[in-house]
PDB file of C-alpha atoms in Angstrom:
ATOM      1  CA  UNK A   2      -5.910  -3.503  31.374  1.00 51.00           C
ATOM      2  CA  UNK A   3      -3.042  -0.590  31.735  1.00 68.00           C
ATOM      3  CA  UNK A   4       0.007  -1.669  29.472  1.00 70.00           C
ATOM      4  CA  UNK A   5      -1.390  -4.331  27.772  1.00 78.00           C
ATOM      5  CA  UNK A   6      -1.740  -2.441  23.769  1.00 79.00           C
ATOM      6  CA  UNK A   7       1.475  -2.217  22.048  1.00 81.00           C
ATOM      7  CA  UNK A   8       0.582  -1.396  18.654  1.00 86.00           C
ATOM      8  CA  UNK A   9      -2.499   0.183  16.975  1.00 92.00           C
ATOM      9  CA  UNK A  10      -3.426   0.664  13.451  1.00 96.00           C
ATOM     10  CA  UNK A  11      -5.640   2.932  11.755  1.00 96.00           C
ATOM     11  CA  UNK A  12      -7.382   3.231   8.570  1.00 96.00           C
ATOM     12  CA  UNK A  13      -7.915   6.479   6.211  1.00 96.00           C
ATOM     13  CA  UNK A  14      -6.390   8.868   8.796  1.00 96.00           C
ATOM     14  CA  UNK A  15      -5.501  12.077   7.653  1.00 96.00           C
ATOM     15  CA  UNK A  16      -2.002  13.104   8.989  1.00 96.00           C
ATOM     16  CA  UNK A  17      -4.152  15.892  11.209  1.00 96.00           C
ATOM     17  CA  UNK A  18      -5.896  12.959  12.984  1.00 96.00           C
ATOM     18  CA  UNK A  19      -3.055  11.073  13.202  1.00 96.00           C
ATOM     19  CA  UNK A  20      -1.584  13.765  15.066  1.00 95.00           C
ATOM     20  CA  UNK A  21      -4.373  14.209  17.652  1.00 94.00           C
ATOM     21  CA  UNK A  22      -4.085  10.499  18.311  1.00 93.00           C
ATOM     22  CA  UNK A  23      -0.723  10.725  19.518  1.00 93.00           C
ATOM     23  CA  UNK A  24      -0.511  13.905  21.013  1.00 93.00           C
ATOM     24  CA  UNK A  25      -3.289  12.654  23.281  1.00 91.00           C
ATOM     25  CA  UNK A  26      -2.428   9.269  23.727  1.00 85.00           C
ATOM     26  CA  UNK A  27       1.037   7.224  24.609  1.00 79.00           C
ATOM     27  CA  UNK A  28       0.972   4.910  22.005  1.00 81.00           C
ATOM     28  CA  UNK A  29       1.160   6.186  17.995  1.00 86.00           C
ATOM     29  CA  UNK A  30       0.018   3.888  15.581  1.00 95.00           C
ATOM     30  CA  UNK A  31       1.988   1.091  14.198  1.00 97.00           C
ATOM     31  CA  UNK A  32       0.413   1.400  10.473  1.00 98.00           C
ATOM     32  CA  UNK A  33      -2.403   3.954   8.656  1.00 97.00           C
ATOM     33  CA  UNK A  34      -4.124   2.368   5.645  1.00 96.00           C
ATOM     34  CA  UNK A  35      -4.903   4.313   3.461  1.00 95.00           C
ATOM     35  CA  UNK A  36      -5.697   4.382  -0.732  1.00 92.00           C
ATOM     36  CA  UNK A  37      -2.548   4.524  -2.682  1.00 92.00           C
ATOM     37  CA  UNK A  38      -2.063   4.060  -6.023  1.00 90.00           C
ATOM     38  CA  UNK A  39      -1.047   5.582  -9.291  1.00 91.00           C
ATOM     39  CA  UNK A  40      -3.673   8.115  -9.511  1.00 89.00           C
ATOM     40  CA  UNK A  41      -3.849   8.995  -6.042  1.00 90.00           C
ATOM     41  CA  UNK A  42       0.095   9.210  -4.412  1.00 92.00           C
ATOM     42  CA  UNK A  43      -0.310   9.983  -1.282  1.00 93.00           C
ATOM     43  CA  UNK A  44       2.892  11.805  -1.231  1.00 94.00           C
ATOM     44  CA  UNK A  45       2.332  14.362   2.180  1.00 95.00           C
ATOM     45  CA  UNK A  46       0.881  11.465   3.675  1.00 96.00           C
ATOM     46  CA  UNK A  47       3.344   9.020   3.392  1.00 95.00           C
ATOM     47  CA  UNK A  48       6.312  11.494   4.071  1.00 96.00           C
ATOM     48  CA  UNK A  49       4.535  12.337   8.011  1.00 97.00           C
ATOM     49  CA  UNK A  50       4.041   8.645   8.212  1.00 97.00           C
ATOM     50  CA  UNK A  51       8.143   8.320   7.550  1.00 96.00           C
ATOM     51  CA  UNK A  52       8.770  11.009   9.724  1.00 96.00           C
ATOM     52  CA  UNK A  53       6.603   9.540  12.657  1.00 96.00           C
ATOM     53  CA  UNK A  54       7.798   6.044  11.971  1.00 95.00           C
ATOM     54  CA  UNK A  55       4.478   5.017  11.036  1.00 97.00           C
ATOM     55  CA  UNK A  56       3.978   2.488   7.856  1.00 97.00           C
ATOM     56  CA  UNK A  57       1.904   3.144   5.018  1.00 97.00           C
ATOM     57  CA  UNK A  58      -0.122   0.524   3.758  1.00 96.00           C
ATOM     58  CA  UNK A  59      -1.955   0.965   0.432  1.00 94.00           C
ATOM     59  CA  UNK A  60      -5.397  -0.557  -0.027  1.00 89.00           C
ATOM     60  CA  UNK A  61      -7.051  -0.375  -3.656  1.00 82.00           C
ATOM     61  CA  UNK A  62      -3.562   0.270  -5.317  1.00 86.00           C
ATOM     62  CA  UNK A  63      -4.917  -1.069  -8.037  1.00 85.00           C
ATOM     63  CA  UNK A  64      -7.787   1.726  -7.878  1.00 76.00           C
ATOM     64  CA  UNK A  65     -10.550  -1.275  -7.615  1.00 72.00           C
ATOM     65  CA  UNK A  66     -10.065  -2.070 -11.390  1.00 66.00           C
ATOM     66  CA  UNK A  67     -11.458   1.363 -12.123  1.00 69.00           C
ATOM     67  CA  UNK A  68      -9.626   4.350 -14.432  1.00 75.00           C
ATOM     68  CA  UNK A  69      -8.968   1.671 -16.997  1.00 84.00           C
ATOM     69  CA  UNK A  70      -5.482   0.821 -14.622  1.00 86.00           C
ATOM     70  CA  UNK A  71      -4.589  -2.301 -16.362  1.00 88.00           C
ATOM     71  CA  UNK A  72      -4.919  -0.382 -19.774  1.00 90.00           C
ATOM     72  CA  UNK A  73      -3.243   2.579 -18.550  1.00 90.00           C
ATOM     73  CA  UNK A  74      -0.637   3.790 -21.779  1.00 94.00           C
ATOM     74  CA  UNK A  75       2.448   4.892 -19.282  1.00 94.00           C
ATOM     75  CA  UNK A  76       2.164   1.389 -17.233  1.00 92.00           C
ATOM     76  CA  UNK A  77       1.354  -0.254 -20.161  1.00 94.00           C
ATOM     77  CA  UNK A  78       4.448   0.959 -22.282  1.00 95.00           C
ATOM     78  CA  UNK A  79       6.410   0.489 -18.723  1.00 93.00           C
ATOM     79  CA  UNK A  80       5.364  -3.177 -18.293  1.00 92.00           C
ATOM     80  CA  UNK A  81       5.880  -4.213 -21.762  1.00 94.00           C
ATOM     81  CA  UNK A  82       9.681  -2.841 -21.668  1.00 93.00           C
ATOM     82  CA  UNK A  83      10.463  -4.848 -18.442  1.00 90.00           C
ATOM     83  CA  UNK A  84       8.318  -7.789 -19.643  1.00 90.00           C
ATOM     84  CA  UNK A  85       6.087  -7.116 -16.629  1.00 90.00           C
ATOM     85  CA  UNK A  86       2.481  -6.736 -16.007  1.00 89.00           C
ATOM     86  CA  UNK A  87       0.451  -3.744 -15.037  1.00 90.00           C
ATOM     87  CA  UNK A  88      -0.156  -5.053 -11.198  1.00 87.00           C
ATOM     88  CA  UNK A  89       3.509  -6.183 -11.168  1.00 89.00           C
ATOM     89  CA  UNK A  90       4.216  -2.611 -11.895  1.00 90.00           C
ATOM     90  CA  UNK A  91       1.977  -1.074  -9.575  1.00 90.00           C
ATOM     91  CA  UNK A  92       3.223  -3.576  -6.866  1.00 90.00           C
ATOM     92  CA  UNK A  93       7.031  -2.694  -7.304  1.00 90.00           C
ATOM     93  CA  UNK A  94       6.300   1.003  -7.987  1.00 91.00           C
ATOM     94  CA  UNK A  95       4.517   0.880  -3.911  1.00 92.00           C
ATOM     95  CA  UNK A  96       6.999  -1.565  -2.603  1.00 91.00           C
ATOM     96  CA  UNK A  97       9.932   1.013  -3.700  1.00 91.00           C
ATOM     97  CA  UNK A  98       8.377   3.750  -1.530  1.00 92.00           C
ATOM     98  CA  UNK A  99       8.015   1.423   1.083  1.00 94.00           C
ATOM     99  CA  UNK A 100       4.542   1.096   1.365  1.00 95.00           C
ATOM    100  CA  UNK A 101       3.003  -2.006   2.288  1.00 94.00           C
ATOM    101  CA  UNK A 102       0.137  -3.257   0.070  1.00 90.00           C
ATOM    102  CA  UNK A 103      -2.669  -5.309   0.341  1.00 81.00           C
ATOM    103  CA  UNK A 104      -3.380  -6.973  -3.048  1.00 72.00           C
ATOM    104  CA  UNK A 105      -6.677  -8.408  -3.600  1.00 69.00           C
ATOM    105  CA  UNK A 106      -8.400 -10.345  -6.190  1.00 67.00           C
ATOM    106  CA  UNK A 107     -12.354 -11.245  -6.795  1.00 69.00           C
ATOM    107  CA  UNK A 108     -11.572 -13.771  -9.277  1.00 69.00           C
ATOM    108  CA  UNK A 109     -10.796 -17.136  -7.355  1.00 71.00           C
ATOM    109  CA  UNK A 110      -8.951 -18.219 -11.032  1.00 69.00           C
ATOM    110  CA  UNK A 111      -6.525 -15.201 -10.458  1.00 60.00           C
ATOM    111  CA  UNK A 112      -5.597 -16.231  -6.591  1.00 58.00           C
ATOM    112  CA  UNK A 113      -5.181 -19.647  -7.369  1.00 59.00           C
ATOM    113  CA  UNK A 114      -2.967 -19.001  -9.878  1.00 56.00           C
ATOM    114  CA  UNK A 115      -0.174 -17.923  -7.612  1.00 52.00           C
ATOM    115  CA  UNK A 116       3.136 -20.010  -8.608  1.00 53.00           C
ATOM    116  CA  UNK A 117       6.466 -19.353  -6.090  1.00 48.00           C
ATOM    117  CA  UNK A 118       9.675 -21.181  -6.660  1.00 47.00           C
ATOM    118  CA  UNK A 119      11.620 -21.295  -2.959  1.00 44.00           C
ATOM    119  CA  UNK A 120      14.729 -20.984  -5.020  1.00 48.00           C
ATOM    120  CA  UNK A 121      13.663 -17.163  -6.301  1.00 47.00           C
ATOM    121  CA  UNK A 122      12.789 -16.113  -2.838  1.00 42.00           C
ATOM    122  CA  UNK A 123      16.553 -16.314  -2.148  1.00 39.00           C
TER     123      UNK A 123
END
């Protein structure tokens, strides 16, 4: 099956692991998931992923509704000013360091209550 992968992804690879996959294999991955979030930044991670053109994706950026997130006093005060909400802040504050997120609910209420107007996507 030589040349048929063209991308790989990996999950909760530290950037030393990451490195021994591609200095021992053609192909480096396409995307590392790892946990991201306000509490836990990531910040030497995500700057070898940028280097070696890999993307970050975040899962639990919302720290799996532990720490009190939602209640949180700096995103709180933050949300409040830009008439936001906690995950809204959260969301942007990943999306500006250009990591890609996987946002989850276990409520079906809360996914089901997704409204998108065409005309904002712009």
């Amino acid at each position: 099956m030589a040349g048929k992968i063209r991308a790989i992804g990996v999950s909760n690879f530290h950037p030393d692991r990451v490195m021994d996959l591609m200095v021992h294999n053609r192909i480096a991955p396409a995307v590392n998931q790892i946990e991201m979030h306000p509490f836990y930044r990531r910040e030497n991670e995500r700057a070898f992923h940028a280097e070696h053109g890999i993307l970050t994706q975040s899962w639990a950026s919302f720290t799996e509704g532990c720490n009190d997130i939602f209640k949180h006093p700096v995103l709180s005060a933050i949300a409040a000013k830009h008439g936001k909400s906690v995950v809204q802040v959260i969301l942007r504050w990943l999306n500006r360091r250009g990591v890609a997120v996987i946002p989850k609910s276990a409520t079906p209420e809360r996914v089901a209550d997704f409204r998108f107007r065409a005309e904002r996507a712009g």
